[in-house]
Every structure is written in C-alpha cells, then in structure tokens.
Amino acid sequence: DEHKFKEINAANEILSDPVKRAKYDKYGLEGIANEGDAGTNVDDIFSTFFPGARQRKSSGPQKGANVNYPIKVTLEQLYNGKTKKMAINRSVQVGEPTMCDECNGMGYVIKVQQLGPGMVQQIQKICSGCNGDGYFGETKNERTIVEVHIEKGMKNKEKIIFHGMADEKPNMEPGDINFIVEEEEHKIFKRKGADLLIKKTLSLNEALCGFEWSVRHLDNREIIIKSRPGEVISPENAGRGIPFVKAVSNEGMPSK
C-alpha cells in the first residue's frame, strides 16, 4: 500500500544519503529519527528488512570471526597446571579505515524496484566494491607471543580465550583467539570425568592372598595400593561382567 511504499522510500533514502547513512552507522535509528516524514515509521521497515538491525547498529561495530588453535596438553599438565608460551600470527590495521562509497560502509547494496501499483521488490546483494567488508584498510602481519595458562583440572576440548586477539578488520571489533585443550593419552592413567583409572591384572595368588603395589602419581608422588587383610578378589565381580574396583579416595583430578 501507499504507507508501506513511503516507508521503503524513507529507508532507501537513508541508505543512499552519505550524511544520513553516517548518522545511522554511528547512532542508529535514533540519530535520524527527527528527520523522517510524519507518519513514516522507519524503524518498522528496517526491522522488516533486517531483523535486529536496530540493536546491531546501536550496540557498536560488528565482531569479527573467532580463530581456534589446538593446544596439546599432557595429563600431568592438566593435573598440576602449566603455562605455555604460544605464538599468534595475526593481521593488524595500519592507519584509519576508509568507507566504501558504493555501499556507504554497509557491506551490501539495496535496490528497491516497483513491480506495479502497491507492489515493490527489495533486493540485497553483497557489495562488489569491498566484497562485503564495508570499509577499506591497510593491514600488516604481526607475530605475538602469549602465555596460555592451563589450569588444574581443565577438561579435554575446553577453551582458553584471548578476547579481541584475532585478525583486525576495518570498522569491526576483532574476534577472539580460542586455544582448544587436546588431552594426550597417558600410558598408565585413563581419565573418566574427575576420576583416574588404572587397569591392573592380578595373579590368582594375589587375588586370594592379597596384593600391594605402588604407582607413581601425576605429581610424582608414590601411591601405595593394597588389599585389606582377608579381602578376596572375585573375577569379574562374581560372573556379572563387572571388574573389581579398588578406590583410593581424593587422588583423582583436582577441581577448578
């Protein structure tokens, strides 16, 4: 209808006018609220075309992509804690970015075509001038050494986040660098949640008469594991297919 067409024209006018577009980029729809025609709700038409546009523009620049790096960690390091120095190669900006004239910094261009009386079509395409970035800027490569702190008790696949350390792009907030913990297999212990498991085969004599052996823990302490006096170990827990478990309290993984 005529009212909707006026709203579309008002939105298109903002996007195509460099002055109004700059106010919109910096202040959101509030910055141009007093410049619209009476009865034209530009906020509604922007919400229709670009859901969340009001919140996105008023909250500042968009955030760039995050970058993930695997970091191999031994079970000893996860038990005791460890600090590792890692090198990050990233792109950083040189000087101030310049806005793309073709899209006025939007990253895409919008065309509104009238198909007939009361019928319009809105087409949105990535800007070919800036490949969707909206801005141009010179960058250089930078190598940074960071200290990655492996906390006691961290889990496999857990993230260690360095905020804003990813590649810099014009008029965008840098993304994060995420180091993803990759727990290496241990030759003695197998981790299951907060528990540490050791698989041990006993002789018949040890099962009937008792056993005692020592194991070197992850912090290099020697732990003695032994049966109680008179304790008889049944194979596979009396035929139910469940192995006998000897628990040693408070010797599993530390809690964060």
Short mmCIF file of N, CA, C and O in Angstrom, two decimals, residues 32-140:
data_model
loop_
_atom_site.label_atom_id
_atom_site.label_comp_id
_atom_site.label_asym_id
_atom_site.label_seq_id
_atom_site.Cartn_x
_atom_site.Cartn_y
_atom_site.Cartn_z
N ILE A 32 18.56 9.55 13.27
CA ILE A 32 17.84 10.14 12.15
C ILE A 32 16.33 10.14 12.39
O ILE A 32 15.54 10.37 11.48
N ALA A 33 15.92 9.91 13.64
CA ALA A 33 14.50 9.79 13.96
C ALA A 33 13.75 11.08 13.69
O ALA A 33 12.59 11.07 13.27
N ASN A 34 14.38 12.21 13.92
CA ASN A 34 13.70 13.50 13.75
C ASN A 34 13.68 14.00 12.32
O ASN A 34 13.14 15.06 12.03
N GLU A 35 14.32 13.24 11.40
CA GLU A 35 14.41 13.71 10.02
C GLU A 35 13.39 13.05 9.10
O GLU A 35 13.28 13.40 7.94
N GLY A 36 12.67 12.04 9.59
CA GLY A 36 11.71 11.33 8.75
C GLY A 36 10.43 12.11 8.56
O GLY A 36 10.11 13.04 9.30
N ASP A 37 9.65 11.71 7.54
CA ASP A 37 8.35 12.34 7.30
C ASP A 37 7.37 11.90 8.36
O ASP A 37 7.47 10.82 8.93
N ALA A 38 6.39 12.74 8.61
CA ALA A 38 5.36 12.41 9.59
C ALA A 38 4.61 11.17 9.12
O ALA A 38 4.23 11.05 7.95
N GLY A 39 4.38 10.25 10.05
CA GLY A 39 3.65 9.04 9.74
C GLY A 39 4.48 7.94 9.14
O GLY A 39 3.98 6.87 8.83
N THR A 40 5.79 8.16 8.95
CA THR A 40 6.67 7.15 8.38
C THR A 40 7.48 6.51 9.50
O THR A 40 8.27 7.17 10.15
N ASN A 41 7.26 5.23 9.74
CA ASN A 41 7.97 4.51 10.79
C ASN A 41 9.15 3.77 10.17
O ASN A 41 9.01 2.64 9.69
N VAL A 42 10.31 4.44 10.12
CA VAL A 42 11.49 3.84 9.51
C VAL A 42 11.95 2.64 10.32
O VAL A 42 12.49 1.67 9.78
N ASP A 43 11.75 2.69 11.62
CA ASP A 43 12.16 1.58 12.49
C ASP A 43 11.47 0.29 12.07
O ASP A 43 12.08 -0.77 11.99
N ASP A 44 10.17 0.39 11.76
CA ASP A 44 9.43 -0.81 11.37
C ASP A 44 9.97 -1.40 10.07
O ASP A 44 10.13 -2.61 9.94
N ILE A 45 10.24 -0.54 9.09
CA ILE A 45 10.68 -1.06 7.79
C ILE A 45 12.08 -1.65 7.88
O ILE A 45 12.38 -2.66 7.24
N PHE A 46 12.97 -1.05 8.72
CA PHE A 46 14.30 -1.64 8.89
C PHE A 46 14.20 -2.99 9.61
O PHE A 46 14.93 -3.91 9.30
N SER A 47 13.28 -3.10 10.56
CA SER A 47 13.11 -4.37 11.26
C SER A 47 12.56 -5.43 10.33
O SER A 47 12.87 -6.62 10.47
N THR A 48 11.75 -5.02 9.37
CA THR A 48 11.20 -5.97 8.40
C THR A 48 12.28 -6.51 7.48
O THR A 48 12.39 -7.71 7.23
N PHE A 49 13.12 -5.58 6.95
CA PHE A 49 14.16 -5.99 6.02
C PHE A 49 15.34 -6.64 6.74
O PHE A 49 15.90 -7.61 6.26
N PHE A 50 15.75 -6.08 7.88
CA PHE A 50 16.96 -6.53 8.58
C PHE A 50 16.64 -6.78 10.04
O PHE A 50 16.78 -5.88 10.88
N PRO A 51 16.12 -7.96 10.39
CA PRO A 51 15.78 -8.25 11.79
C PRO A 51 16.99 -8.02 12.68
O PRO A 51 18.07 -8.50 12.43
N GLY A 52 16.75 -7.27 13.76
CA GLY A 52 17.83 -6.98 14.70
C GLY A 52 18.71 -5.84 14.30
O GLY A 52 19.72 -5.56 14.94
N ALA A 53 18.38 -5.12 13.20
CA ALA A 53 19.25 -4.04 12.74
C ALA A 53 19.36 -2.93 13.76
O ALA A 53 20.41 -2.35 13.97
N ARG A 54 18.26 -2.62 14.45
CA ARG A 54 18.28 -1.53 15.42
C ARG A 54 19.26 -1.84 16.55
O ARG A 54 20.10 -1.03 16.92
N GLN A 55 19.18 -3.06 17.07
CA GLN A 55 20.07 -3.43 18.16
C GLN A 55 21.50 -3.50 17.69
O GLN A 55 22.41 -3.09 18.38
N ARG A 56 21.74 -4.03 16.48
CA ARG A 56 23.09 -4.20 16.00
C ARG A 56 23.78 -2.86 15.80
O ARG A 56 24.93 -2.65 16.18
N LYS A 57 23.06 -1.89 15.21
CA LYS A 57 23.68 -0.62 14.90
C LYS A 57 23.94 0.19 16.16
O LYS A 57 24.92 0.90 16.27
N SER A 58 23.02 0.12 17.13
CA SER A 58 23.17 0.93 18.32
C SER A 58 24.18 0.34 19.29
O SER A 58 24.61 1.00 20.22
N SER A 59 24.55 -0.94 19.09
CA SER A 59 25.47 -1.58 20.03
C SER A 59 26.93 -1.47 19.59
O SER A 59 27.80 -1.98 20.26
N GLY A 60 27.20 -0.84 18.44
CA GLY A 60 28.58 -0.64 18.03
C GLY A 60 28.96 -1.54 16.87
O GLY A 60 28.13 -2.21 16.26
N PRO A 61 30.26 -1.58 16.54
CA PRO A 61 30.73 -2.36 15.39
C PRO A 61 30.46 -3.85 15.55
O PRO A 61 30.39 -4.37 16.67
N GLN A 62 30.33 -4.53 14.43
CA GLN A 62 30.17 -5.98 14.45
C GLN A 62 31.50 -6.63 14.86
O GLN A 62 32.56 -6.02 14.76
N LYS A 63 31.40 -7.85 15.31
CA LYS A 63 32.59 -8.58 15.76
C LYS A 63 33.07 -9.51 14.67
O LYS A 63 32.27 -10.18 14.00
N GLY A 64 34.39 -9.57 14.49
CA GLY A 64 34.97 -10.45 13.50
C GLY A 64 34.92 -11.91 13.94
O GLY A 64 34.49 -12.25 15.05
N ALA A 65 35.38 -12.78 13.06
CA ALA A 65 35.34 -14.22 13.31
C ALA A 65 36.37 -14.62 14.37
O ALA A 65 37.45 -14.04 14.46
N ASN A 66 36.00 -15.62 15.17
CA ASN A 66 36.93 -16.20 16.14
C ASN A 66 37.85 -17.20 15.43
O ASN A 66 37.49 -17.78 14.40
N VAL A 67 39.03 -17.41 16.00
CA VAL A 67 40.00 -18.35 15.45
C VAL A 67 40.36 -19.37 16.52
O VAL A 67 40.66 -18.99 17.66
N ASN A 68 40.30 -20.65 16.17
CA ASN A 68 40.60 -21.73 17.12
C ASN A 68 41.95 -22.36 16.82
O ASN A 68 42.27 -22.66 15.66
N TYR A 69 42.73 -22.57 17.88
CA TYR A 69 44.01 -23.26 17.78
C TYR A 69 44.01 -24.44 18.76
O TYR A 69 43.68 -24.26 19.94
N PRO A 70 44.38 -25.64 18.31
CA PRO A 70 44.51 -26.75 19.27
C PRO A 70 45.80 -26.60 20.07
O PRO A 70 46.81 -26.11 19.57
N ILE A 71 45.74 -27.00 21.33
CA ILE A 71 46.94 -26.99 22.17
C ILE A 71 47.01 -28.34 22.89
O ILE A 71 46.11 -28.70 23.65
N LYS A 72 48.05 -29.10 22.57
CA LYS A 72 48.20 -30.44 23.14
C LYS A 72 48.72 -30.33 24.57
O LYS A 72 49.69 -29.62 24.84
N VAL A 73 48.05 -31.06 25.47
CA VAL A 73 48.37 -30.99 26.90
C VAL A 73 48.43 -32.40 27.46
O VAL A 73 47.57 -33.24 27.17
N THR A 74 49.46 -32.69 28.26
CA THR A 74 49.57 -34.00 28.89
C THR A 74 48.66 -34.07 30.12
O THR A 74 48.22 -33.03 30.65
N LEU A 75 48.39 -35.27 30.57
CA LEU A 75 47.57 -35.44 31.76
C LEU A 75 48.28 -34.88 32.99
O LEU A 75 47.64 -34.34 33.91
N GLU A 76 49.61 -34.97 33.01
CA GLU A 76 50.38 -34.37 34.11
C GLU A 76 50.17 -32.86 34.16
O GLU A 76 50.01 -32.27 35.25
N GLN A 77 50.13 -32.20 32.99
CA GLN A 77 49.95 -30.75 32.95
C GLN A 77 48.53 -30.37 33.37
O GLN A 77 48.33 -29.34 34.02
N LEU A 78 47.56 -31.19 33.04
CA LEU A 78 46.19 -30.92 33.47
C LEU A 78 46.01 -31.16 34.96
O LEU A 78 45.14 -30.56 35.59
N TYR A 79 46.80 -32.03 35.52
CA TYR A 79 46.72 -32.32 36.96
C TYR A 79 47.44 -31.24 37.78
O TYR A 79 46.93 -30.78 38.82
N ASN A 80 48.60 -30.82 37.32
CA ASN A 80 49.43 -29.89 38.09
C ASN A 80 49.29 -28.43 37.67
O ASN A 80 49.67 -27.54 38.42
N GLY A 81 48.75 -28.20 36.49
CA GLY A 81 48.72 -26.85 35.94
C GLY A 81 50.00 -26.57 35.18
O GLY A 81 51.06 -27.13 35.47
N LYS A 82 49.89 -25.69 34.17
CA LYS A 82 51.05 -25.41 33.33
C LYS A 82 50.81 -24.10 32.57
O LYS A 82 49.68 -23.77 32.22
N THR A 83 51.88 -23.35 32.34
CA THR A 83 51.82 -22.17 31.50
C THR A 83 52.68 -22.41 30.26
O THR A 83 53.86 -22.74 30.37
N LYS A 84 52.05 -22.26 29.09
CA LYS A 84 52.75 -22.47 27.83
C LYS A 84 52.79 -21.17 27.04
O LYS A 84 51.82 -20.41 27.02
N LYS A 85 53.92 -20.93 26.39
CA LYS A 85 54.05 -19.78 25.52
C LYS A 85 53.72 -20.20 24.08
O LYS A 85 54.28 -21.16 23.57
N MET A 86 52.79 -19.48 23.49
CA MET A 86 52.34 -19.80 22.14
C MET A 86 52.45 -18.55 21.26
O MET A 86 52.26 -17.42 21.71
N ALA A 87 52.77 -18.77 19.97
CA ALA A 87 52.90 -17.68 19.01
C ALA A 87 51.60 -17.52 18.23
O ALA A 87 51.00 -18.51 17.79
N ILE A 88 51.15 -16.28 18.09
CA ILE A 88 49.95 -15.96 17.32
C ILE A 88 50.35 -15.07 16.15
O ILE A 88 50.99 -14.04 16.33
N ASN A 89 49.99 -15.47 14.94
CA ASN A 89 50.18 -14.65 13.75
C ASN A 89 48.84 -14.03 13.38
O ASN A 89 47.86 -14.75 13.15
N ARG A 90 48.78 -12.70 13.33
CA ARG A 90 47.51 -12.02 13.07
C ARG A 90 47.74 -10.80 12.20
O ARG A 90 48.86 -10.29 12.09
N SER A 91 46.65 -10.33 11.58
CA SER A 91 46.68 -9.11 10.79
C SER A 91 46.22 -7.94 11.66
O SER A 91 45.19 -8.06 12.35
N VAL A 92 46.96 -6.85 11.64
CA VAL A 92 46.59 -5.65 12.39
C VAL A 92 46.47 -4.48 11.42
O VAL A 92 47.13 -4.43 10.38
N GLN A 93 45.61 -3.55 11.76
CA GLN A 93 45.36 -2.40 10.90
C GLN A 93 46.48 -1.38 10.98
O GLN A 93 47.10 -1.18 12.02
N VAL A 94 46.69 -0.72 9.86
CA VAL A 94 47.65 0.38 9.79
C VAL A 94 46.87 1.62 9.37
O VAL A 94 46.30 1.67 8.26
N GLY A 95 46.82 2.62 10.22
CA GLY A 95 46.09 3.84 9.90
C GLY A 95 44.58 3.67 10.05
O GLY A 95 44.09 2.66 10.57
N GLU A 96 43.85 4.68 9.60
CA GLU A 96 42.40 4.69 9.72
C GLU A 96 41.75 4.07 8.48
O GLU A 96 42.21 4.29 7.36
N PRO A 97 40.68 3.30 8.66
CA PRO A 97 39.99 2.71 7.50
C PRO A 97 39.16 3.76 6.76
O PRO A 97 38.78 4.79 7.32
N THR A 98 38.90 3.51 5.50
CA THR A 98 38.05 4.38 4.69
C THR A 98 36.79 3.62 4.28
O THR A 98 36.84 2.42 4.00
N MET A 99 35.70 4.35 4.25
CA MET A 99 34.41 3.74 3.95
C MET A 99 34.25 3.51 2.45
O MET A 99 34.68 4.33 1.64
N CYS A 100 33.64 2.40 2.11
CA CYS A 100 33.35 2.10 0.70
C CYS A 100 32.24 3.02 0.20
O CYS A 100 31.17 3.10 0.82
N ASP A 101 32.48 3.71 -0.90
CA ASP A 101 31.50 4.64 -1.45
C ASP A 101 30.31 3.92 -2.09
O ASP A 101 29.21 4.46 -2.14
N GLU A 102 30.53 2.73 -2.56
CA GLU A 102 29.45 2.01 -3.27
C GLU A 102 28.34 1.58 -2.33
O GLU A 102 27.17 1.58 -2.69
N CYS A 103 28.70 1.19 -1.11
CA CYS A 103 27.68 0.71 -0.16
C CYS A 103 27.60 1.58 1.09
O CYS A 103 26.85 1.25 2.02
N ASN A 104 28.39 2.66 1.14
CA ASN A 104 28.40 3.55 2.31
C ASN A 104 28.71 2.81 3.60
O ASN A 104 28.13 3.07 4.65
N GLY A 105 29.61 1.84 3.50
CA GLY A 105 30.05 1.12 4.69
C GLY A 105 29.14 0.00 5.13
O GLY A 105 29.38 -0.66 6.14
N MET A 106 28.07 -0.27 4.39
CA MET A 106 27.08 -1.28 4.77
C MET A 106 27.58 -2.69 4.51
O MET A 106 27.23 -3.63 5.20
N GLY A 107 28.40 -2.87 3.46
CA GLY A 107 28.84 -4.20 3.08
C GLY A 107 27.92 -4.85 2.06
O GLY A 107 28.25 -5.89 1.50
N TYR A 108 26.77 -4.23 1.85
CA TYR A 108 25.84 -4.73 0.83
C TYR A 108 25.09 -3.54 0.25
O TYR A 108 25.03 -2.45 0.84
N VAL A 109 24.54 -3.73 -0.92
CA VAL A 109 23.76 -2.69 -1.58
C VAL A 109 22.31 -3.14 -1.65
O VAL A 109 22.02 -4.34 -1.75
N ILE A 110 21.42 -2.16 -1.60
CA ILE A 110 19.99 -2.44 -1.59
C ILE A 110 19.33 -1.70 -2.74
O ILE A 110 19.58 -0.52 -2.95
N LYS A 111 18.52 -2.40 -3.47
CA LYS A 111 17.76 -1.80 -4.55
C LYS A 111 16.28 -2.10 -4.34
O LYS A 111 15.92 -3.24 -4.02
N VAL A 112 15.47 -1.08 -4.49
CA VAL A 112 14.02 -1.24 -4.36
C VAL A 112 13.40 -1.02 -5.73
O VAL A 112 13.58 0.04 -6.34
N GLN A 113 12.69 -2.00 -6.22
CA GLN A 113 12.05 -1.92 -7.54
C GLN A 113 10.53 -1.97 -7.37
O GLN A 113 10.02 -2.79 -6.60
N GLN A 114 9.86 -1.11 -8.06
CA GLN A 114 8.40 -1.12 -8.06
C GLN A 114 7.91 -2.04 -9.17
O GLN A 114 8.20 -1.84 -10.34
N LEU A 115 7.19 -3.08 -8.76
CA LEU A 115 6.70 -4.07 -9.73
C LEU A 115 5.36 -3.68 -10.31
O LEU A 115 4.98 -4.14 -11.39
N GLY A 116 4.64 -2.85 -9.56
CA GLY A 116 3.32 -2.43 -10.00
C GLY A 116 2.70 -1.55 -8.94
O GLY A 116 3.33 -1.24 -7.93
N PRO A 117 1.47 -1.13 -9.13
CA PRO A 117 0.81 -0.29 -8.12
C PRO A 117 0.74 -1.01 -6.77
O PRO A 117 0.15 -2.08 -6.65
N GLY A 118 1.39 -0.42 -5.78
CA GLY A 118 1.38 -1.00 -4.44
C GLY A 118 2.24 -2.23 -4.27
O GLY A 118 2.20 -2.89 -3.25
N MET A 119 3.06 -2.57 -5.28
CA MET A 119 3.91 -3.77 -5.20
C MET A 119 5.36 -3.36 -5.43
O MET A 119 5.68 -2.71 -6.43
N VAL A 120 6.21 -3.72 -4.48
CA VAL A 120 7.63 -3.40 -4.59
C VAL A 120 8.45 -4.65 -4.29
O VAL A 120 7.98 -5.59 -3.64
N GLN A 121 9.67 -4.64 -4.77
CA GLN A 121 10.59 -5.75 -4.51
C GLN A 121 11.91 -5.17 -4.02
O GLN A 121 12.45 -4.23 -4.60
N GLN A 122 12.41 -5.70 -2.91
CA GLN A 122 13.67 -5.25 -2.34
C GLN A 122 14.73 -6.31 -2.58
O GLN A 122 14.53 -7.49 -2.30
N ILE A 123 15.87 -5.90 -3.16
CA ILE A 123 16.96 -6.82 -3.49
C ILE A 123 18.21 -6.39 -2.72
O ILE A 123 18.61 -5.23 -2.77
N GLN A 124 18.79 -7.33 -2.03
CA GLN A 124 20.01 -7.04 -1.25
C GLN A 124 21.14 -7.93 -1.78
O GLN A 124 20.99 -9.14 -1.88
N LYS A 125 22.28 -7.30 -2.11
CA LYS A 125 23.43 -8.04 -2.64
C LYS A 125 24.69 -7.59 -1.91
O LYS A 125 24.81 -6.45 -1.49
N ILE A 126 25.64 -8.52 -1.81
CA ILE A 126 26.94 -8.17 -1.25
C ILE A 126 27.62 -7.16 -2.17
O ILE A 126 27.62 -7.31 -3.39
N CYS A 127 28.19 -6.14 -1.57
CA CYS A 127 28.84 -5.10 -2.34
C CYS A 127 30.07 -5.65 -3.06
O CYS A 127 30.95 -6.25 -2.43
N SER A 128 30.12 -5.45 -4.36
CA SER A 128 31.26 -5.94 -5.13
C SER A 128 32.49 -5.05 -4.97
O SER A 128 33.62 -5.48 -5.23
N GLY A 129 32.28 -3.82 -4.53
CA GLY A 129 33.40 -2.90 -4.38
C GLY A 129 34.31 -3.24 -3.22
O GLY A 129 35.52 -3.03 -3.28
N CYS A 130 33.72 -3.75 -2.13
CA CYS A 130 34.51 -4.05 -0.93
C CYS A 130 34.39 -5.51 -0.50
O CYS A 130 34.87 -5.89 0.57
N ASN A 131 33.70 -6.32 -1.33
CA ASN A 131 33.50 -7.75 -1.04
C ASN A 131 32.78 -7.97 0.30
O ASN A 131 33.05 -8.94 1.02
N GLY A 132 31.91 -7.04 0.64
CA GLY A 132 31.10 -7.22 1.84
C GLY A 132 31.71 -6.68 3.11
O GLY A 132 31.09 -6.76 4.17
N ASP A 133 32.92 -6.10 3.04
CA ASP A 133 33.56 -5.59 4.26
C ASP A 133 33.03 -4.22 4.65
O ASP A 133 33.03 -3.86 5.84
N GLY A 134 32.62 -3.42 3.71
CA GLY A 134 32.09 -2.10 4.01
C GLY A 134 33.15 -1.01 4.11
O GLY A 134 32.86 0.16 3.92
N TYR A 135 34.37 -1.41 4.43
CA TYR A 135 35.46 -0.45 4.60
C TYR A 135 36.73 -1.02 3.97
O TYR A 135 36.88 -2.24 3.82
N PHE A 136 37.66 -0.10 3.64
CA PHE A 136 38.97 -0.49 3.16
C PHE A 136 40.00 -0.08 4.21
O PHE A 136 39.86 0.93 4.88
N GLY A 137 41.04 -0.87 4.32
CA GLY A 137 42.10 -0.53 5.26
C GLY A 137 43.36 -1.32 4.98
O GLY A 137 43.31 -2.46 4.52
N GLU A 138 44.48 -0.70 5.27
CA GLU A 138 45.77 -1.37 5.09
C GLU A 138 46.09 -2.18 6.34
O GLU A 138 45.85 -1.73 7.46
N THR A 139 46.62 -3.37 6.15
CA THR A 139 46.96 -4.23 7.28
C THR A 139 48.40 -4.74 7.15
O THR A 139 48.99 -4.69 6.07
N LYS A 140 48.92 -5.19 8.25
CA LYS A 140 50.24 -5.81 8.26
C LYS A 140 50.20 -7.04 9.15
O LYS A 140 49.34 -7.16 10.03
#
